[in-house]
Short mmCIF file of C-alpha atoms in Angstrom, two decimals:
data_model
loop_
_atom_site.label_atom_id
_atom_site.label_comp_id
_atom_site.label_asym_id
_atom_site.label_seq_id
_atom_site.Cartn_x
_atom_site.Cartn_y
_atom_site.Cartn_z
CA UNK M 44 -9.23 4.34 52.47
CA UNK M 45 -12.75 4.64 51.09
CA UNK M 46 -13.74 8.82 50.44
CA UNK M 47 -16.24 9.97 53.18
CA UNK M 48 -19.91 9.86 51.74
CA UNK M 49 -20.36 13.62 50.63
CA UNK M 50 -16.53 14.78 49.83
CA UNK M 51 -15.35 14.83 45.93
CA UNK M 52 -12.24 12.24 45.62
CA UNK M 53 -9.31 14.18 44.49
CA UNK M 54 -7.00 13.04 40.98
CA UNK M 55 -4.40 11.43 43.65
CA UNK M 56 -7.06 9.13 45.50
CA UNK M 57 -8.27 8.26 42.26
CA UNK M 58 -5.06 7.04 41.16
CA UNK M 59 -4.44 5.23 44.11
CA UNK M 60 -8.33 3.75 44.70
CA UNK M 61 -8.13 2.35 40.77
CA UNK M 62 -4.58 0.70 41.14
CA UNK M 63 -3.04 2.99 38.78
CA UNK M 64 0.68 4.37 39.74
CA UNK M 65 0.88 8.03 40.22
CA UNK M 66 3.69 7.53 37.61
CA UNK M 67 3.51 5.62 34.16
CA UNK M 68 5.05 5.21 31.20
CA UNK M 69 2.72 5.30 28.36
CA UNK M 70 4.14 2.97 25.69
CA UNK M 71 4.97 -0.56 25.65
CA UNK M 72 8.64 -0.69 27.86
CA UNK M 73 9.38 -4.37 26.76
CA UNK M 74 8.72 -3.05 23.06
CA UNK M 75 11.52 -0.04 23.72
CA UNK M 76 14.10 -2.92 25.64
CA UNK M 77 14.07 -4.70 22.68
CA UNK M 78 14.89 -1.83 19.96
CA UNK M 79 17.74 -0.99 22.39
CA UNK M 80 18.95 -4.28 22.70
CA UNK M 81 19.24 -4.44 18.98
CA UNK M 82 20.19 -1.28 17.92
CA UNK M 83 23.04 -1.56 20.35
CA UNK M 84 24.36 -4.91 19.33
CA UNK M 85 23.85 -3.69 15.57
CA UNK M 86 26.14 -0.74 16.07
CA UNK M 87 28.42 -3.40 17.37
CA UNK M 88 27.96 -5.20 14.45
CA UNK M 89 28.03 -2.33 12.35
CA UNK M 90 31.56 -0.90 13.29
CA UNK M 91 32.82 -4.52 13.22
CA UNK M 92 31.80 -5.32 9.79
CA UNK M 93 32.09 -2.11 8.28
CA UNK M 94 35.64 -1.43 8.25
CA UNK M 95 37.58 -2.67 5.88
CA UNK M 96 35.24 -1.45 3.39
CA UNK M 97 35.69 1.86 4.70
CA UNK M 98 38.92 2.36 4.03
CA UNK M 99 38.30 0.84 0.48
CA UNK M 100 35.53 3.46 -0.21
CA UNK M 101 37.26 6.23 1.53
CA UNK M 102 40.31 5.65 -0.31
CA UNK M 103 38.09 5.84 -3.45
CA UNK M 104 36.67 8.99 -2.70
CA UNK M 105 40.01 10.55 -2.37
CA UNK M 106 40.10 10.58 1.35
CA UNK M 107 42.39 9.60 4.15
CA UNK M 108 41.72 6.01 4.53
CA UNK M 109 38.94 6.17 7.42
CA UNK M 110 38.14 2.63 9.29
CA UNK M 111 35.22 4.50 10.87
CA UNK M 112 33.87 6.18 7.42
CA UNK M 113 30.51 4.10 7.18
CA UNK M 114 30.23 4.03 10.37
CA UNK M 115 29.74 7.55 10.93
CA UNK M 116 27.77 8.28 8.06
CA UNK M 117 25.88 5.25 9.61
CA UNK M 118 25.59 7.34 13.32
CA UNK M 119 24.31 10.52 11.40
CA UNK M 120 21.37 7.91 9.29
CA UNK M 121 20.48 6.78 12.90
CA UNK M 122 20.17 10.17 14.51
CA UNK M 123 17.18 11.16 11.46
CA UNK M 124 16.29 8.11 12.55
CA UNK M 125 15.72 8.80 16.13
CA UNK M 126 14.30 11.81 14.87
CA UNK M 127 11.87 9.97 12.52
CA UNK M 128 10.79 7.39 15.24
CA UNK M 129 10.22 10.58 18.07
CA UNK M 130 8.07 12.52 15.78
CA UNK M 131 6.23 9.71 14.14
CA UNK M 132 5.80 8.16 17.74
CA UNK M 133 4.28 11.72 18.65
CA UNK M 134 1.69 11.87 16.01
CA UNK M 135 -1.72 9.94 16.11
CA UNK M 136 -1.86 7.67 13.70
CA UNK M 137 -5.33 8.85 12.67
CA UNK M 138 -3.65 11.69 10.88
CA UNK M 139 -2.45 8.85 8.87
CA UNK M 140 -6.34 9.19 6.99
CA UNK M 141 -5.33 12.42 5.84
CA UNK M 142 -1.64 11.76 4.94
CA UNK M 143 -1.72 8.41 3.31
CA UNK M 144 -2.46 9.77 -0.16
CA UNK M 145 0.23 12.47 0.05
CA UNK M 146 2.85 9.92 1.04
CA UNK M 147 1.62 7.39 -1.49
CA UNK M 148 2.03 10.29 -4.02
CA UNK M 149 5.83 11.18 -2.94
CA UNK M 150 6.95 7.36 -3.30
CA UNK M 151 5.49 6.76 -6.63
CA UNK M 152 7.22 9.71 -7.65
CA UNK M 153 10.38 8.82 -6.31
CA UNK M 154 10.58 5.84 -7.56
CA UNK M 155 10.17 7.07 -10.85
CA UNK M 156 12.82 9.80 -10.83
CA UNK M 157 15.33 7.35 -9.23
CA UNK M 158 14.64 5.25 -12.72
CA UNK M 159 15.93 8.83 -14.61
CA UNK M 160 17.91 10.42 -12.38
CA UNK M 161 19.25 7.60 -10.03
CA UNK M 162 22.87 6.24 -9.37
CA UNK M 163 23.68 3.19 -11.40
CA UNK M 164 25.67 1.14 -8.35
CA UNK M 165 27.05 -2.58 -9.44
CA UNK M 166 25.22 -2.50 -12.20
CA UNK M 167 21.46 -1.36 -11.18
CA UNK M 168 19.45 1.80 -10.72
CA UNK M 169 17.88 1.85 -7.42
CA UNK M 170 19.16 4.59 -5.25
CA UNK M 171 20.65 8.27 -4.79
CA UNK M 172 23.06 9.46 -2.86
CA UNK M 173 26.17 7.15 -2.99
CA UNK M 174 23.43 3.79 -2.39
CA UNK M 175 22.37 5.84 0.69
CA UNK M 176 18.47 6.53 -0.50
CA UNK M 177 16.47 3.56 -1.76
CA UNK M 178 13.12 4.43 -2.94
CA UNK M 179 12.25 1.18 -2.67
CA UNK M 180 12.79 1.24 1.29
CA UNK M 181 10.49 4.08 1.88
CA UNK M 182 7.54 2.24 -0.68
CA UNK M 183 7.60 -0.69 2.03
CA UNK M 184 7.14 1.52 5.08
CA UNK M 185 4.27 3.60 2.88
CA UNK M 186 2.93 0.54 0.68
CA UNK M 187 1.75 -0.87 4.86
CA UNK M 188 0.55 2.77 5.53
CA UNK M 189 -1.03 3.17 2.70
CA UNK M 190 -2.91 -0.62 2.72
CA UNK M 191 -3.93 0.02 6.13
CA UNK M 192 -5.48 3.40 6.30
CA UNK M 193 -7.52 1.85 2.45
CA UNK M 194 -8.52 -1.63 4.08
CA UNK M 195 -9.82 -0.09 6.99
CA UNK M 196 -12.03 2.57 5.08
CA UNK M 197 -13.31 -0.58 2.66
CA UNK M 198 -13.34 -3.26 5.78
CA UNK M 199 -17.72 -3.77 4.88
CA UNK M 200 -16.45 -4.02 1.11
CA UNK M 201 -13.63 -6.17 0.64
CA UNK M 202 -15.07 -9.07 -0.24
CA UNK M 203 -16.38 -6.99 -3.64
CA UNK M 204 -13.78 -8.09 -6.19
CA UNK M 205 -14.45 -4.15 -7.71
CA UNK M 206 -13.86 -2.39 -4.20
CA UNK M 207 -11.28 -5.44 -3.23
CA UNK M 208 -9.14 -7.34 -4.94
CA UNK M 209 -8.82 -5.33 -8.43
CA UNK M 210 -7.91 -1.87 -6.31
CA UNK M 211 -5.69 -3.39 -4.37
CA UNK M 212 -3.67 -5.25 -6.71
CA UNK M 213 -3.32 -1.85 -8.72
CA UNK M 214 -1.80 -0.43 -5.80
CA UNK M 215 0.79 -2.96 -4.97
CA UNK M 216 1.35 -4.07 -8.97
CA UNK M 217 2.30 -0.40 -9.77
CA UNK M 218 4.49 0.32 -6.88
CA UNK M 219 6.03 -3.20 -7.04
CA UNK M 220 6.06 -3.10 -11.04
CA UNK M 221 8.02 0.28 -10.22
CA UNK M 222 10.80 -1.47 -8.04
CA UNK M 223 10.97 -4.23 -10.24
CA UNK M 224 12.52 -2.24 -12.82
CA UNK M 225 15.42 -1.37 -10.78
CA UNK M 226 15.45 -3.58 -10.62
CA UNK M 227 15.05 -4.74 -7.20
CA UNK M 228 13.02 -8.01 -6.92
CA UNK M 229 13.61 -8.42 -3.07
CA UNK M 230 12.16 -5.33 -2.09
CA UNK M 231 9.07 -6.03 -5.42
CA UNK M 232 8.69 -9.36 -3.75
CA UNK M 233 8.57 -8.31 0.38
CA UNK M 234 5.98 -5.12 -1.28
CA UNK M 235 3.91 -8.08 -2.53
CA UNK M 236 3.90 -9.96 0.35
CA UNK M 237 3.30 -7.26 2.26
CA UNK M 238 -0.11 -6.31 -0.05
CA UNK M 239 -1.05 -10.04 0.16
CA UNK M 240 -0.41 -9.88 3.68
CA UNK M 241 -2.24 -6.39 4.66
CA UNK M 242 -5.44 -7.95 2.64
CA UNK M 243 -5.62 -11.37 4.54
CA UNK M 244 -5.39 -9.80 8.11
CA UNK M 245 -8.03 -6.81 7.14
CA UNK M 246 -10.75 -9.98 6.90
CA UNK M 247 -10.54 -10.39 3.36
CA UNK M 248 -12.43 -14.23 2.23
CA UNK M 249 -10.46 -17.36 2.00
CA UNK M 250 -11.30 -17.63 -2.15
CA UNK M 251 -10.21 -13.77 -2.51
CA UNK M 252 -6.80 -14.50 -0.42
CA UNK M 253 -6.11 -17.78 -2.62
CA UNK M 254 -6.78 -16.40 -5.90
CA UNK M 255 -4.32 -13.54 -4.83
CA UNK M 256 -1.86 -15.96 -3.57
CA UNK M 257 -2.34 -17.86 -7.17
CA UNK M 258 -2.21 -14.86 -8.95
CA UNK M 259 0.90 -13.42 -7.01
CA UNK M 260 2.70 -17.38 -7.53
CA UNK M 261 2.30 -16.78 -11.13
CA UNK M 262 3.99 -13.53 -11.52
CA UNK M 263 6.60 -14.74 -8.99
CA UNK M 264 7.32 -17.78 -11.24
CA UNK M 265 7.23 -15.73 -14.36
CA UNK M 266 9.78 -12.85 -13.44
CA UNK M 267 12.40 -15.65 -12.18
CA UNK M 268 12.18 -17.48 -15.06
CA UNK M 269 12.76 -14.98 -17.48
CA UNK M 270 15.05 -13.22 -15.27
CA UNK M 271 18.64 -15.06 -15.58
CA UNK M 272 19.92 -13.91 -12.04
CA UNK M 273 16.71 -14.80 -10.24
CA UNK M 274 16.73 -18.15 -11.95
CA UNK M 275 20.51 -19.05 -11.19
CA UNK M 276 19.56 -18.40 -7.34
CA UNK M 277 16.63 -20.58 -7.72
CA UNK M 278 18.36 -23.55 -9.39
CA UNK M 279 21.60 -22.75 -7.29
CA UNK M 280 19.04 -23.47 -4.20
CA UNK M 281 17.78 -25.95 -5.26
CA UNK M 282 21.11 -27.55 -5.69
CA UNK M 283 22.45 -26.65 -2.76
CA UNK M 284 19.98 -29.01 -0.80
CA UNK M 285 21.65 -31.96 -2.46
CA UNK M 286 25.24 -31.12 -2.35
CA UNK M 287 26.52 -27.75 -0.40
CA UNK M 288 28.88 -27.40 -2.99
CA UNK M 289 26.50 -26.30 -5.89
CA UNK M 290 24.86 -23.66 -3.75
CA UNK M 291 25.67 -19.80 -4.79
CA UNK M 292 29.60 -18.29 -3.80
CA UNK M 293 27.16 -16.42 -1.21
CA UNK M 294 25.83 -19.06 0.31
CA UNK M 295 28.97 -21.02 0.97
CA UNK M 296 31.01 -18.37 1.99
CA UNK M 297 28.41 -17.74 4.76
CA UNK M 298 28.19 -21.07 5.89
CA UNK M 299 32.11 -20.96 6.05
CA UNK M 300 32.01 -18.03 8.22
CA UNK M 301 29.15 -19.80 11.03
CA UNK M 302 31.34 -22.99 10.89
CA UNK M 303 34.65 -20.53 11.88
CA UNK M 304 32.56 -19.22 14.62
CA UNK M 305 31.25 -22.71 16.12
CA UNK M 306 29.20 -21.89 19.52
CA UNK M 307 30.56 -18.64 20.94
CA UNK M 308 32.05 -17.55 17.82
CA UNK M 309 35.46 -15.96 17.64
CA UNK M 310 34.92 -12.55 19.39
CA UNK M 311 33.53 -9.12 17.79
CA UNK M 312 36.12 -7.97 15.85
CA UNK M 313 37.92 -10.69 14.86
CA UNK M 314 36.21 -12.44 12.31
CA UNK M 315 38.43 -12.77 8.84
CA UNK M 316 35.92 -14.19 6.36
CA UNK M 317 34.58 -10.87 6.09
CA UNK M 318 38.37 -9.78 5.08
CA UNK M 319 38.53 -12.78 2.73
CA UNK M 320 36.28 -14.51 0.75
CA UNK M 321 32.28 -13.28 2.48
CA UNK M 322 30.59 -10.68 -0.06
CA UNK M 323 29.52 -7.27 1.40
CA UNK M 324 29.85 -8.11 4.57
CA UNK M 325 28.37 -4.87 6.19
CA UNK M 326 25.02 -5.10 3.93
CA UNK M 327 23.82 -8.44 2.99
CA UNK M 328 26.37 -10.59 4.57
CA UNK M 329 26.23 -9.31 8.39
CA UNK M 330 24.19 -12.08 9.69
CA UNK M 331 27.47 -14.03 8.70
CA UNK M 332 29.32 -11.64 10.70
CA UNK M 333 27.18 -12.08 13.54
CA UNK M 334 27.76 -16.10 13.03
CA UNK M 335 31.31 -15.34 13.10
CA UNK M 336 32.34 -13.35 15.58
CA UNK M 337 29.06 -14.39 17.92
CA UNK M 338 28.76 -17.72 17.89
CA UNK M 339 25.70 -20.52 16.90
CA UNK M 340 24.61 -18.81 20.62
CA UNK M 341 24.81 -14.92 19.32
CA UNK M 342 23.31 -16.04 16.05
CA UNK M 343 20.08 -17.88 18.13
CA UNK M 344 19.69 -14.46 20.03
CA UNK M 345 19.23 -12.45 17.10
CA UNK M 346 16.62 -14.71 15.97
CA UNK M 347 14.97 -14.56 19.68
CA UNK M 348 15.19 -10.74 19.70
CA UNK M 349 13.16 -10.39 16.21
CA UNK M 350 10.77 -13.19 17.24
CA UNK M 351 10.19 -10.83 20.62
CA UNK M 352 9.84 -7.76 18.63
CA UNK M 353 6.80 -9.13 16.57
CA UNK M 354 6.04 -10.92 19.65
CA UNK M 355 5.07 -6.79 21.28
CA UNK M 356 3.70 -5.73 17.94
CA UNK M 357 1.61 -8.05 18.11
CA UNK M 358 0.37 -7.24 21.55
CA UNK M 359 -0.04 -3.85 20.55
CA UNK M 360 -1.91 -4.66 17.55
CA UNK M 361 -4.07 -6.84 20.36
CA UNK M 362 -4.95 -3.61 22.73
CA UNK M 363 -4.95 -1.30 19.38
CA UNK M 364 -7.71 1.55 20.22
CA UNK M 365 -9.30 0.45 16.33
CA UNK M 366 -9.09 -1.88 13.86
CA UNK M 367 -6.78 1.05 11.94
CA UNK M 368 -4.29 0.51 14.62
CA UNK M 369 -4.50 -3.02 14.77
CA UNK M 370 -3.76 -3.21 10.58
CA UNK M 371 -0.78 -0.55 10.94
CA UNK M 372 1.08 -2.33 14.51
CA UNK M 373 0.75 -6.26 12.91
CA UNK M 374 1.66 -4.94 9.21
CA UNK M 375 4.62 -2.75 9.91
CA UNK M 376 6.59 -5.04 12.86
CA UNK M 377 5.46 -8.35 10.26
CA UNK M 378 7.56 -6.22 7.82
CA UNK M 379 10.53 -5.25 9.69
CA UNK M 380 10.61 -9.03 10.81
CA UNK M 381 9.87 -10.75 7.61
CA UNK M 382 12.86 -8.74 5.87
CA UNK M 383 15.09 -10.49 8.94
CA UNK M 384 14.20 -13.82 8.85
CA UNK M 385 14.25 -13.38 5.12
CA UNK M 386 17.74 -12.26 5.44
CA UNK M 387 18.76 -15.05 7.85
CA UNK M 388 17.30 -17.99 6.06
CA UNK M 389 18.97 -16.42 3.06
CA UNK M 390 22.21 -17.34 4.20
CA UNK M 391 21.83 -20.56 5.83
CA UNK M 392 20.58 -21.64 2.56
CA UNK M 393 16.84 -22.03 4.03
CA UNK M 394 15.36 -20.00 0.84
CA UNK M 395 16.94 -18.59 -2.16
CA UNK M 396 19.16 -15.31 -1.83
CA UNK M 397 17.20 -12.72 -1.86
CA UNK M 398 19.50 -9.71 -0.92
CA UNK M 399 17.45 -8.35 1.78
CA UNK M 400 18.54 -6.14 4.27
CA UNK M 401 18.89 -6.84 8.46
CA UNK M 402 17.25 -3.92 9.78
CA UNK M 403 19.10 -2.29 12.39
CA UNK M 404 22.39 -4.30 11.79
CA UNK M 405 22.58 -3.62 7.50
CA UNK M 406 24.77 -0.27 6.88
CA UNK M 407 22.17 1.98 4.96
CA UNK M 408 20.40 4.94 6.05
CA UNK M 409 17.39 4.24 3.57
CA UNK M 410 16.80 1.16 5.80
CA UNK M 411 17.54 2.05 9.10
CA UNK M 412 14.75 5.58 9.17
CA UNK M 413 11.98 3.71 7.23
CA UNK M 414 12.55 0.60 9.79
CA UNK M 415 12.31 3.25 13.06
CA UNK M 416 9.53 4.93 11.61
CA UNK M 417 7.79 2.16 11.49
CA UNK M 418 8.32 1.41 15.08
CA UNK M 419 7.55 5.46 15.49
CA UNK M 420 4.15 4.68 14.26
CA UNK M 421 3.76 1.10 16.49
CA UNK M 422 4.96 3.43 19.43
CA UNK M 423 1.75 6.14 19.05
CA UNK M 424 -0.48 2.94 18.59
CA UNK M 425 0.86 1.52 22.27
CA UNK M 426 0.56 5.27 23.63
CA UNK M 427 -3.16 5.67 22.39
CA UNK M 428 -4.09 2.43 23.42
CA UNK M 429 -2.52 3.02 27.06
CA UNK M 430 -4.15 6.57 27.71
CA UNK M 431 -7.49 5.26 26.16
CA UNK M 432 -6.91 2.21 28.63
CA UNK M 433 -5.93 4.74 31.72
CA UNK M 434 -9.11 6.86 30.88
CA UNK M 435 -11.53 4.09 31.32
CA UNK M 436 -10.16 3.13 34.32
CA UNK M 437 -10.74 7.07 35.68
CA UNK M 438 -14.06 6.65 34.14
CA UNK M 439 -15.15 3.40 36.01
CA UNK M 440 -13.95 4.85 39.15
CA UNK M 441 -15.51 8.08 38.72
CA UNK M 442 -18.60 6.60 38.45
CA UNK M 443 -18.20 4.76 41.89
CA UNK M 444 -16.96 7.45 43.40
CA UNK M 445 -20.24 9.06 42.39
CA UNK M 446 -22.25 6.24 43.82
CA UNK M 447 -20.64 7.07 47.03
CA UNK M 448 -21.15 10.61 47.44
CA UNK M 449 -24.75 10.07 46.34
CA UNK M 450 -24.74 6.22 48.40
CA UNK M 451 -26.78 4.85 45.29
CA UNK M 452 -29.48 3.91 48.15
CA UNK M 453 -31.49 4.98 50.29
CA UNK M 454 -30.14 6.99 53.77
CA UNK M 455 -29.71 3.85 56.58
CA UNK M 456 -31.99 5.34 59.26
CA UNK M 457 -30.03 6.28 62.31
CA UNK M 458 -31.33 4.89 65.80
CA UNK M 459 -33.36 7.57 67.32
CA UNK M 460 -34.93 6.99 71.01
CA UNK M 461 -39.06 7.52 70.89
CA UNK M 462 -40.56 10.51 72.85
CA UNK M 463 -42.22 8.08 75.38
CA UNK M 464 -38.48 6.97 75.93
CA UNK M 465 -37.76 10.51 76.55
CA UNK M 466 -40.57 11.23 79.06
CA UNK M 467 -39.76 8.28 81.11
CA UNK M 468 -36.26 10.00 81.28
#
């Protein structure tokens, strides 16, 4: 019902008169379905695939042989987590102007003491902590902070090689030089393609973008041939598309594991190739778990659930307040789903082996904060952008409730009778 000319509307009519529900949830619901939906069936996952290697490493570290060992330690990584994705979901992401530098700062400097003072696991240098803390994980959640918050100050000067290109591939050659001497070429490459990335959706010019592409193919091709594991992967791939057989132990041992499964897979929990033959089956093998015990069908719904969750990120990034919020909601759910798919093709034999992680599914705690701060950070963006959204729609209606009370026209003369009409009365 319309407010009688003269009366103020109250906050209730206001709600009601601009469509709004007196109740709303301020961030993007479908977003928050489909982190549930995975982090649930990646606990799942988890437990299932986690195991038997816990009773190998508990048994190591003179303990009780614990089925449950990583998995707990994996529950107590996901409650920072939860912690990490709260507070960061909390905070405006404007403060991210002031903090950027300071987190930059902490990540350059841990990935140099993890280079002196870091735990040499199968052979490399990359983490602290038992393999728990990886550096490198936190660089790719800050290297996307850090790009954003610097391409949106320089948007008008990008397309200046000296305010452009040259700063920016500083930046993302020192951190990813950093990893690199791990080493730990996945996470160098995904920081790369991240900084490529970040630059080509910030408006940077087609010849800028494919002389860093060139540039960035060059180095690529460079490291893997002088790098003999790399290079094995590569000419292993390469193989493998001619005969299955000549593709890496990896490779084969995954495919084995989605061929046990067939459509519906065996049932969680009773997969065997990751008791066998299928190497670390809770880290980088636990797509081939999924493939296993899930099915061709469980397998096609992981795939649908990451393609959903860039799918919202990228609405986000749409309604973003600023271009700031835009750069930081497309860059950080691009990363977490990049790293999947990477992972996926990786062991279908789509793209060399790259050993990266599944978020939410991979046991490590390194992985599983940075990947729910990120969506901490794409939370704030949805919030902002729905309370800007909600206080534009107050605005507008204000404004015609205004009209009203002042009838934005003149007063309608009311029928009056003449005094000759009186008289005659």
């Amino acid at each position: 019902m319309a407010q009688p000319t003269g009366v103020m509307a109250s906050p209730r009519d206001v709600k009601q008169e601009s469509g709004l529900p007196s109740t709303r949830l301020k961030i993007d619901v479908p977003l928050v379905l489909i982190f549930i939906t995975l982090i649930g069936f990646g606990l799942l996952m988890m437990y299932s695939a986690s195991w038997n290697p816990s009773l190998q490493l508990s048994s190591d570290e003179n303990i009780i042989g614990s089925p449950t060992f990583l998995f707990m330690r994996q529950l107590r990584w996901l409650a920072l987590g939860f912690a990490a994705m709260i507070f960061f979901a909390w905070l405006d992401y404007h403060y991210w102007h002031y903090l950027s530098i300071g987190a930059m700062g902490v990540t350059l400097l841990a990935l140099v003491a993890v280079l002196f003072a870091g735990q040499n696991v199968d052979g490399v240098t990359r983490s602290f902590s038992k393999g728990s803390v990886q550096p490198s994980e936190l660089a790719k959640f800050v290297i996307v902070i850090y790009l954003a918050v610097w391409l949106y100050a320089k948007r008008d000067q990008l397309n200046d090689v000296g305010f452009g290109l040259l700063p920016l591939g500083a930046i993302v050659g020192i951190t990813g030089g950093l990893i690199m001497r791990q080493p730990d070429l996945s996470a160098a490459g995904m920081v790369f393609i991240l900084g490529a990335l970040m630059y080509y959706l910030a408006g940077s010019d087609a010849f800028q973008t494919t002389v860093l592409i060139l540039i960035a193919g060059v180095a690529g091709y460079l490291v893997l041939r002088f790098n003999p594991t790399d290079n094995d992967r590569v000419t292993k791939f390469i193989n493998g598309w001619s005969d299955i057989l000549e593709s890496s132990d990896h490779v084969m041992h995954s495919l084995v594991a989605f061929v046990r499964g067939e459509w519906f897979g065996v049932g969680i929990g009773n997969g065997t190739t990751k008791l066998t033959t299928l190497p670390f089956p809770h880290t980088d093998s636990v797509f081939a778990v999924v493939g296993e015990e899930t099915g061709v069908i469980g397998a096609i719904c992981l795939v649908i659930l990451y393609g959903a969750l860039l799918w919202r990120g990228l609405v986000v990034a749409r309604r973003a307040p600023d271009g700031l919020g835009s750069l930081l909601a497309v860059g950080l759910t691009m990363w977490i789903t990049l790293e999947a798919y990477m992972n996926m093709a990786s062991l279908l034999g789509l793209m060399p082996f790259a050993g990266n992680t599944l978020p939410f599914f991979s046991i490590g705690g390194s992985s599983m904060v940075a990947s729910m701060a990120a969506l901490g950070v794409v939370l704030n963006i949805s919030r902002l952008s729905e309370r800007q959204q909600e206080e534009e729609s107050r605005r507008t209606f204000g404004a015609i409730v205004d009209l009203r009370r002042w009838n934005g026209r003149r007063r309608v003369s009311r029928a009056r009778r003449s005094r000759t009409a009186k008289r005659k009365i």
